[in-house]
Coordinates of C-alpha atoms and ligand atoms in Angstrom, one line a residue:
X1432 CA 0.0 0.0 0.0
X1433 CA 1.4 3.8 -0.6
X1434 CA 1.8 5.8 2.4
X1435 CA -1.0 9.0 2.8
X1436 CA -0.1 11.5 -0.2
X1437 CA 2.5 14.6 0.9
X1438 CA 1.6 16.5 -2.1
X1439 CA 0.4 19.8 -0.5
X1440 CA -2.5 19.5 -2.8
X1441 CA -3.9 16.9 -1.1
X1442 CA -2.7 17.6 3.1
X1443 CA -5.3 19.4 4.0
X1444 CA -7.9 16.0 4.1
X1445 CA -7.4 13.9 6.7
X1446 CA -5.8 10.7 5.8
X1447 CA -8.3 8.5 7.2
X1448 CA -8.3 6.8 4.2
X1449 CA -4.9 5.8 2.0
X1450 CA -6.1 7.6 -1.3
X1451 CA -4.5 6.8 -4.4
X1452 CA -3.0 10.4 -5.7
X1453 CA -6.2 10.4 -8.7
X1454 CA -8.7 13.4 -8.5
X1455 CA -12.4 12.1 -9.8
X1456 CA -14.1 14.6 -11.7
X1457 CA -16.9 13.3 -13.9
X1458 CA -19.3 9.9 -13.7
X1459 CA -21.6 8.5 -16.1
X1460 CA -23.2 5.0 -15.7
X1461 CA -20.2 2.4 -15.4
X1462 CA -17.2 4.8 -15.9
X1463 CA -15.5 7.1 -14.0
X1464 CA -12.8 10.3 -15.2
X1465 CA -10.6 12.1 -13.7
X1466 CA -8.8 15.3 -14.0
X1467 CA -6.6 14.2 -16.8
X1468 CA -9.4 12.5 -18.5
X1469 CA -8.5 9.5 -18.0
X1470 CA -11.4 6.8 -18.2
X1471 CA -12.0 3.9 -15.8
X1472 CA -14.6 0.8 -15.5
X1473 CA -16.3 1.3 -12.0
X1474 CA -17.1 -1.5 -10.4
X1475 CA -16.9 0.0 -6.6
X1476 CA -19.8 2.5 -7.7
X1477 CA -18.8 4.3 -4.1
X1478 CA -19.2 1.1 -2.2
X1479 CA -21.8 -0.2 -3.7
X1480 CA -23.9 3.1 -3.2
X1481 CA -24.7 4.1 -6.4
X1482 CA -27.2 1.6 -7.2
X1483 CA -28.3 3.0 -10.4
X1484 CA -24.6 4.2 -11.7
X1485 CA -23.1 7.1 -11.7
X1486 CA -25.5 10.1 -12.6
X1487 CA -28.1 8.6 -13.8
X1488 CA -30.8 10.5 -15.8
X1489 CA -33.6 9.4 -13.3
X1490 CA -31.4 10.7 -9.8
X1491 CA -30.2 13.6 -11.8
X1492 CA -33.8 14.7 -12.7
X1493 CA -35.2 14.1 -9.4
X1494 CA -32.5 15.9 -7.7
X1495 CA -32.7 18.9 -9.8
X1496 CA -36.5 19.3 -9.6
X1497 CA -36.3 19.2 -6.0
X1498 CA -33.3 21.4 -5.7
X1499 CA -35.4 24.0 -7.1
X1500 CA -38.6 23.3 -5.5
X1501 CA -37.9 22.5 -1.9
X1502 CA -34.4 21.5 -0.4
X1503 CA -35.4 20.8 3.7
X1504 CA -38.6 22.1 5.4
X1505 CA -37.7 20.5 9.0
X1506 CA -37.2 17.0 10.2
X1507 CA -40.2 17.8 12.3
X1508 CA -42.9 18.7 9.2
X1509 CA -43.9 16.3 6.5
X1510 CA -43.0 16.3 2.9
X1511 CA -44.4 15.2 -0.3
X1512 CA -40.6 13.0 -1.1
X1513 CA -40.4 11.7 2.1
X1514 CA -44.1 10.3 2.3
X1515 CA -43.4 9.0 -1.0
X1516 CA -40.8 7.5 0.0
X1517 CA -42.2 5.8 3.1
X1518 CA -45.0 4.6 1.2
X1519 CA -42.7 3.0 -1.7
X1520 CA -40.6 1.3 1.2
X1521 CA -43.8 -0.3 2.9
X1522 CA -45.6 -1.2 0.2
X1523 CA -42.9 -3.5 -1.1
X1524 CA -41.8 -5.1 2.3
X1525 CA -43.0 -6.5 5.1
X1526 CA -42.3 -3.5 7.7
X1527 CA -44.8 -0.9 8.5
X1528 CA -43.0 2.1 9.8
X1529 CA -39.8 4.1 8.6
X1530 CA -37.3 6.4 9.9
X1531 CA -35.0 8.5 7.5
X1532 CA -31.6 9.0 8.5
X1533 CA -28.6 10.0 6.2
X1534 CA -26.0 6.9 7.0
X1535 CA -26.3 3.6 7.4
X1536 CA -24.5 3.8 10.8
X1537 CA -26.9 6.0 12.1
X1538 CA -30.0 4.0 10.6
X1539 CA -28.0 1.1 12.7
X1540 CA -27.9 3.0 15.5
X1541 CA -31.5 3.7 15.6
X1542 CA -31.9 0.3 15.1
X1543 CA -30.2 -0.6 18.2
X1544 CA -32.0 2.2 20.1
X1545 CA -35.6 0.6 18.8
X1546 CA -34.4 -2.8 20.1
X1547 CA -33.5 -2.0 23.1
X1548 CA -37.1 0.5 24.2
X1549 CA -39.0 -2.8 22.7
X1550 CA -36.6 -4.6 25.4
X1551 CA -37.4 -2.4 28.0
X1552 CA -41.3 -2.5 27.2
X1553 CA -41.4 -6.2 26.2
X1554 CA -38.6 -8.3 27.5
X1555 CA -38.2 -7.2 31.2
X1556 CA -35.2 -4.8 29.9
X1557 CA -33.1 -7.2 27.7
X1558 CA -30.9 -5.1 26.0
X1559 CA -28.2 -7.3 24.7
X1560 CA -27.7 -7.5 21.2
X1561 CA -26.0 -10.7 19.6
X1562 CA -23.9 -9.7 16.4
X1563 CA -21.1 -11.4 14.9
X1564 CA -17.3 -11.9 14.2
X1565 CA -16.2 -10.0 11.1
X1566 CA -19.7 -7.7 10.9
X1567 CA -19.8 -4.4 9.5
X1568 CA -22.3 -2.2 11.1
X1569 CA -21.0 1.6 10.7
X1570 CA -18.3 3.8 13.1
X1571 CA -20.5 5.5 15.3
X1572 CA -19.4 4.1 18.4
X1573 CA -22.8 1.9 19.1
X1574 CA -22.1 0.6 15.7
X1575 CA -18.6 -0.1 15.9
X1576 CA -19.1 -1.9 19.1
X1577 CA -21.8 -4.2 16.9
X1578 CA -19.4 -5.0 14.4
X1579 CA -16.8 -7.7 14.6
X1580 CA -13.8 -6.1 12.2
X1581 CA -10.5 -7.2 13.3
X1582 CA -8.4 -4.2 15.0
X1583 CA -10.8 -2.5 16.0
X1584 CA -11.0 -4.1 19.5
X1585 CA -8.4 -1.9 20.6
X1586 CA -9.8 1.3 19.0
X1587 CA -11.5 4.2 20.8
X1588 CA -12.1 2.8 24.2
X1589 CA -14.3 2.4 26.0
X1590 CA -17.0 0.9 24.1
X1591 CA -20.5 0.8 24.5
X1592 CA -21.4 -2.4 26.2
X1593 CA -24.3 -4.9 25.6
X1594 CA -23.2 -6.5 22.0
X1595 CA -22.1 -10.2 22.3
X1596 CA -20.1 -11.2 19.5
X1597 CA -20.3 -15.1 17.7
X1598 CA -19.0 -16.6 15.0
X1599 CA -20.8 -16.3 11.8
X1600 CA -23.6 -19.3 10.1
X1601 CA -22.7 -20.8 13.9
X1602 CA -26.7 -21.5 14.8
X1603 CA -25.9 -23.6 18.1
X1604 CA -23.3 -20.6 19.0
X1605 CA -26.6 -18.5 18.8
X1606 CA -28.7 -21.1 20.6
X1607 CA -26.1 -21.1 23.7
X1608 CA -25.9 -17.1 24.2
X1609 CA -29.9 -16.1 23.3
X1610 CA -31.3 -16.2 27.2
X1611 CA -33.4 -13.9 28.5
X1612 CA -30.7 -10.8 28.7
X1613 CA -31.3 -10.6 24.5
X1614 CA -33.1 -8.1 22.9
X1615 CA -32.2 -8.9 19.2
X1616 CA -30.2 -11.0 16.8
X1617 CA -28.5 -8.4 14.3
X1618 CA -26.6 -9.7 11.3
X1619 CA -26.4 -8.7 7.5
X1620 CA -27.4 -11.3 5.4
X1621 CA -24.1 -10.9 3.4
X1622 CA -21.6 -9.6 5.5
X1623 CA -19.7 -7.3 2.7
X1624 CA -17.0 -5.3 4.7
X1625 CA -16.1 -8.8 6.1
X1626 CA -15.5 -10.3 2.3
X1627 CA -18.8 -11.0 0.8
X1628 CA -19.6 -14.1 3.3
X1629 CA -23.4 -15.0 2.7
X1630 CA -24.9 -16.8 5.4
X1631 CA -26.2 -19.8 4.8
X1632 CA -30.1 -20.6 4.3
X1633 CA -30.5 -22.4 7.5
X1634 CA -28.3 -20.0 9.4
X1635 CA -30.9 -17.4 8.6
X1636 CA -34.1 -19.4 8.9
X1637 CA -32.4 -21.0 12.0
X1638 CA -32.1 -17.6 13.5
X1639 CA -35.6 -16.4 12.5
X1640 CA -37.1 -19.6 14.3
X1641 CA -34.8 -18.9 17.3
X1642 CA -35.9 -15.4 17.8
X1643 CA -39.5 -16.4 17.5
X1644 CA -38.9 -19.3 20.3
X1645 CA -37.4 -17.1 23.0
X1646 CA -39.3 -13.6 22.4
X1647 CA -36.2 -11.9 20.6
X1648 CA -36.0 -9.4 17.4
X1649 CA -33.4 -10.5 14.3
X1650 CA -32.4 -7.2 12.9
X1651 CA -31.3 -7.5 9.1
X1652 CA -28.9 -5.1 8.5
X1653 CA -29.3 -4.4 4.4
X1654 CA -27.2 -1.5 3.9
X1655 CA -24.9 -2.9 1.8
X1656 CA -27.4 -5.7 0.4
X1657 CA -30.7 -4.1 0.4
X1658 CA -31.8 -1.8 -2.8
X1659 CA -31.4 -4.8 -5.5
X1660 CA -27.9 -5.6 -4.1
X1661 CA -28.1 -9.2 -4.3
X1662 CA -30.7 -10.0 -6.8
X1663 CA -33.8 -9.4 -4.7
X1664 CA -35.3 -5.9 -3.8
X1665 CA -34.1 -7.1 -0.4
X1666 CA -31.6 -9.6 0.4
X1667 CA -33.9 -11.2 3.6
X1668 CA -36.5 -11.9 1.0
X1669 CA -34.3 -14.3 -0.8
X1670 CA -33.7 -16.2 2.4
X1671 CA -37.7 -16.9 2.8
X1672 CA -37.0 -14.6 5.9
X1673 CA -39.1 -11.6 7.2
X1674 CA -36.8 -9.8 10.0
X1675 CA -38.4 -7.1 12.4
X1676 CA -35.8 -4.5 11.7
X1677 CA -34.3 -3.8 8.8
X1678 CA -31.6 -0.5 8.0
X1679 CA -30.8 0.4 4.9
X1680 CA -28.3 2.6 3.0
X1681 CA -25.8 2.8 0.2
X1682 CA -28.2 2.3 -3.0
X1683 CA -30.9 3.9 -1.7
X1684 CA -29.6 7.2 -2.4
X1685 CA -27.6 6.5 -5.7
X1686 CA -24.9 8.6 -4.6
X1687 CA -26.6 11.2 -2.1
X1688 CA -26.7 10.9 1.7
X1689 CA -29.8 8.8 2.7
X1690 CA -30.5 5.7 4.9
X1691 CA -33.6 4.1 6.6
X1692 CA -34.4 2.4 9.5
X1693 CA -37.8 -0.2 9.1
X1694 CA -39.8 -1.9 11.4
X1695 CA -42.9 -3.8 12.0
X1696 CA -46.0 -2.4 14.0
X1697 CA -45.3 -5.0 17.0
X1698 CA -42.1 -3.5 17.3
X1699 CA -42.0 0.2 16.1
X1700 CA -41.9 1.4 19.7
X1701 CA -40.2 4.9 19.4
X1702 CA -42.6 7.7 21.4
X1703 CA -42.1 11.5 20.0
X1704 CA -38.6 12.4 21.6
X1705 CA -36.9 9.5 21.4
X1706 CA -34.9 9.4 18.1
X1707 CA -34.7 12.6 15.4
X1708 CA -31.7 13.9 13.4
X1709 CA -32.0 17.4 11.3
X1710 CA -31.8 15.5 8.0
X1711 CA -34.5 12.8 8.8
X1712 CA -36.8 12.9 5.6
X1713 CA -35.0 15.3 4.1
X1714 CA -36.5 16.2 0.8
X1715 CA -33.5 16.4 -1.6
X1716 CA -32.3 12.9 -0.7
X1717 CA -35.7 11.3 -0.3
X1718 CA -36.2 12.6 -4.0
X1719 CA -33.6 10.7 -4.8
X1720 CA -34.4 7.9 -3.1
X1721 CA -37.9 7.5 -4.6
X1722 CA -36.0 7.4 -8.1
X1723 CA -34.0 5.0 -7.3
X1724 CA -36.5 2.7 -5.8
X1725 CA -38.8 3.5 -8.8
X1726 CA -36.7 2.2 -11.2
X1727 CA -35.3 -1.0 -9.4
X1728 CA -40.0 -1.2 -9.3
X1729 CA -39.9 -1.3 -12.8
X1730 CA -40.9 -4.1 -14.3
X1731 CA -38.2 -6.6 -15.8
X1732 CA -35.4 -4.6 -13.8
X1733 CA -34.5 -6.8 -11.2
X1734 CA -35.1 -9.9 -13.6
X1735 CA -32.0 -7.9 -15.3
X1736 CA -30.2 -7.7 -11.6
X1737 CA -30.5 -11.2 -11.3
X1738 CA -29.5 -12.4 -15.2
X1739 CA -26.1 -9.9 -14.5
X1740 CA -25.4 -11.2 -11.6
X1741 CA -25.3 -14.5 -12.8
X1742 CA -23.0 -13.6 -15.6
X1743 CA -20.4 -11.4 -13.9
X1744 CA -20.3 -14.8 -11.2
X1745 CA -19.6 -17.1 -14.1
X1746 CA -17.4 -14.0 -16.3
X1747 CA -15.2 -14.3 -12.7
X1748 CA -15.3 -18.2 -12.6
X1749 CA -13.8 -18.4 -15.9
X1750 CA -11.3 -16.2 -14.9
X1751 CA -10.6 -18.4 -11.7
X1752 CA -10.2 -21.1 -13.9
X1753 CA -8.4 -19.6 -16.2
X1754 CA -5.7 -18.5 -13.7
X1755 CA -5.8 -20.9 -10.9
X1756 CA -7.6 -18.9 -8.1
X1757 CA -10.2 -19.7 -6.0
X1758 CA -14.0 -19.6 -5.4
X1759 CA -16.5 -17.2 -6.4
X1760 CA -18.9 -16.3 -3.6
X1761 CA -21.7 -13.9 -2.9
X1762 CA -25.1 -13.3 -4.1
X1763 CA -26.5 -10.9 -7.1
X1764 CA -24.0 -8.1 -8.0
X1765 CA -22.4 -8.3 -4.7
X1766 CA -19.4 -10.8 -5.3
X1767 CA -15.8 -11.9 -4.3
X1768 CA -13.6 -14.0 -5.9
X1769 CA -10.7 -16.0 -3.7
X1770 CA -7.8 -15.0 -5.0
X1771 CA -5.7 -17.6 -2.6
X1772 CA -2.1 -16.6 -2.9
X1773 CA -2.4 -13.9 -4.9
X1774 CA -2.1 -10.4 -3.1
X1775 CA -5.5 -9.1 -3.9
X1776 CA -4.3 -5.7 -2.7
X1777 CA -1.7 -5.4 -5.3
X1778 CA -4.3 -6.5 -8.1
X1779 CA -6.5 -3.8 -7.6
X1780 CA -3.7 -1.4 -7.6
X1781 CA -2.8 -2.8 -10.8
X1782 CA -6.3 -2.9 -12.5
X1783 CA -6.4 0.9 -11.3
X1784 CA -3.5 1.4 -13.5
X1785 CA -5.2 -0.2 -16.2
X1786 CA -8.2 1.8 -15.5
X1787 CA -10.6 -0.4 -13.6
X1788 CA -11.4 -0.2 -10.4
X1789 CA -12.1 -2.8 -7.8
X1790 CA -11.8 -3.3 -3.9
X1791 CA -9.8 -6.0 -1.8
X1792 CA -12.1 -6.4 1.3
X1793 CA -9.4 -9.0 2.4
X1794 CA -5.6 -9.5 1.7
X1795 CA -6.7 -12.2 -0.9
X1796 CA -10.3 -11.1 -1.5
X1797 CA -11.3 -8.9 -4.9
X1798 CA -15.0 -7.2 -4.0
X1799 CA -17.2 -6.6 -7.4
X1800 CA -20.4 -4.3 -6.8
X1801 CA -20.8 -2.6 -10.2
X1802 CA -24.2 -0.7 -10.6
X1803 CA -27.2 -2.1 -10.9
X1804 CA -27.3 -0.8 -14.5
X1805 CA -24.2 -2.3 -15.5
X1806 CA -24.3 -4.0 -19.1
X1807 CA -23.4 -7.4 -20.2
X1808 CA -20.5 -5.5 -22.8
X1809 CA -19.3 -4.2 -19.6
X1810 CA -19.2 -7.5 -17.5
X1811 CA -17.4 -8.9 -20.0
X1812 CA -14.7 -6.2 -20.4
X1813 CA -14.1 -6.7 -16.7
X1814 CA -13.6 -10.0 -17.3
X1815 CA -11.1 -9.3 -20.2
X1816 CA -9.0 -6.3 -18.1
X1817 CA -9.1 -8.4 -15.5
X1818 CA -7.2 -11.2 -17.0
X1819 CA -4.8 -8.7 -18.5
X1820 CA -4.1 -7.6 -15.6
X1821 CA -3.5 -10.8 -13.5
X1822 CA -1.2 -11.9 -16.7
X1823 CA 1.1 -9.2 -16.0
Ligands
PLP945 C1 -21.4 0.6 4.8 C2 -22.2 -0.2 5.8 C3 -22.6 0.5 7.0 C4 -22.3 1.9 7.3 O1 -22.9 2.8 6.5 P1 -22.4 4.3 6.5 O2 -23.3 5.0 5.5 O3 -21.0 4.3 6.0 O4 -22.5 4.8 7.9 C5 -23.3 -0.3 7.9 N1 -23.6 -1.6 7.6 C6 -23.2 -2.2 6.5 C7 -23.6 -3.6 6.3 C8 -22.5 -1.5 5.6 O5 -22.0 -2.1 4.4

């Protein structure tokens, strides 16, 4: 890895982040520019957040009609995007209530807050949360104290208590720590900081029937899977698995700052006071969100999610094979392949070089989560760079 840039251009940001020395200025669908004009195949889309691709006609429209119409009329007064919204998000789940919020960490940690009031009205105040070993859940502290990433046990301490941490697709791990002190279950269905680990079918089903038994909530955290991610509009829904909490995040906005929290009526306990934010239901990114949402709506699109998803998972097996690497895992457009002793790093430092950009989640882990949109002519040239790249 390169060290934090000491150009003086650059030393003013923060290097909480080690930033390759590239400006970004323009976006459009798969493909990135920067300054110097240089073209590259995206297939981080921001983390995964710009669902639809970069500036896409429907976002940019939205955004623009409600940047001239109205921008934020206060958290604490309805408006027409964010009812919208709300209605969109209900209508096509199983949860009945949402809150806005403008990260996923902080529709986590309104998540955590929900579970523990239901705990406190419901469960005798329970407010332990079980979450698991290599989970993501944001860096508030709350959410940072849910997740499992390695190193950060040492980092910013103390840290909030009440999170008990298992191994991952462990059911009788679960079944041993869920007493009467648990409030929730939380997990994402495809843990994506962690490396693109799915869990399994009866992990998830296992821990639905669990919860139910001993009057506990399972939390889905969809931030990174939710919005079409994995080739349903939600990734619980593919697991035959209706949570009581979901977040969500990342694609929802397609590139602008906007997250949810969901919940069922049984357990949508917040009383006026208890959570708010100054950007909850903001109009500008609700706008945005109800594009977004529209289009993944429309009919045949997630048909095309699904039928992409399947290609780039068999573009990246032929690669394996092709070059000796490992397995392909993941679900949808949210995929790893293994790269086993191959420094994954170093790969996608050269396939930046070569103008294509990827993410090692893990030393010998490559991440794909191109947009939604992305075309089959596109999958297949990151197949072909791709192999250029590792031939090198
Ligand atoms: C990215 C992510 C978060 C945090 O979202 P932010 O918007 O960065 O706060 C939480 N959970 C999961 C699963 C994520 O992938």
């Amino acid at each position: 890895m390169s060290q934090p840039s000491s150009s003086p251009r650059f030393s003013p940001i923060m290097p909480t982040a080690v930033r390759p020395e590239i400006v970004f200025a323009k976006g459009e669908g798969s493909w990135l520019w920067d300054e110097s004009g240089k073209r590259y195949l995206d297939f981080i889309q921001g983390w995964a957040v710009n669902a639809l691709g970069h500036c896409h006609p429907a976002v940019v429209q939205a955004l623009q009609t409600q940047a001239a119409t109205l921008l934020n009329p206060s958290p604490g007064f309805y408006n027409p995007a964010m009812l919208k919204l709300a209605g969109l998000l209900t209508d096509h789940s199983g949860f009945d209530h949402v809150f806005f919020a403008s990260s996923g960490a902080e529709a986590n940690e309104g998540a955590i807050k929900l579970a523990r009031k239901w705990g406190t009205l419901h469960k005798g105040g329970a407010h332990r949360i079980i979450t698991f070993e290599s989970g993501f859940h944001g860096r508030t502290l709350a959410t940072m104290a849910a997740s499992g990433k390695p190193g950060w046990e040492q980092l910013f301490t103390p840290h909030i208590p009440g999170f008990i941490k298992l191994p991952f697709n462990d059911l009788a791990a679960v079944e041993r720590a869920l007493d009467e002190s648990v409030v929730a279950v939380m997990l994402e269905p495809v843990q994506g900081e962690g490396g693109v680990i799915p869990a399994t079918v009866a992990f998830m089903q296992g821990l639905r029937r669990l919860t139910h038994e001993r009057h506990a909530l399972l939390i889905a955290d969809e931030v990174q899977t939710g919005m079409g991610r994995c080739g349903d509009l939600f990734a619980h829904q593919g697991y035959g698995v209706q949570p009581d909490i979901m977040t969500l995040g990342k694609g929802i906005g397609g590139g602008v700052p906007l997250a949810a929290l969901l919940a069922t009526k049984a357990v949508s306990c917040f009383a006026p006071g208890d959570q708010g934010g100054t950007y909850s239901g903001n109009a500008l990114t609700c706008a945005a969100g109800v594009a977004v949402l529209q289009t993944l709506l429309a009919p045949g699109f997630m048909e095309g999610v699904r039928a992409k998803g399947a290609l780039l998972r068999q573009t990246l097996e032929g690669v394996s094979a092709n070059f000796g690497l490992g397995a392909v895992r993941g679900r949808g457009l949210l995929l790893a392949l293994d790269t086993g002793n191959r420094d994954a790093p170093a790969i996608v430092a050269a396939a930046r070089e070569a103008g294509l950009l990827l993410n090692a989640p893990r030393p010998n882990a490559l991440r794909f989560m191109p947009a939604l949109t992305v075309s089959a002519g596109e999958i297949r040239l990151l197949g072909s760079m791709l192999e250029a790249v590792l031939a090198r």
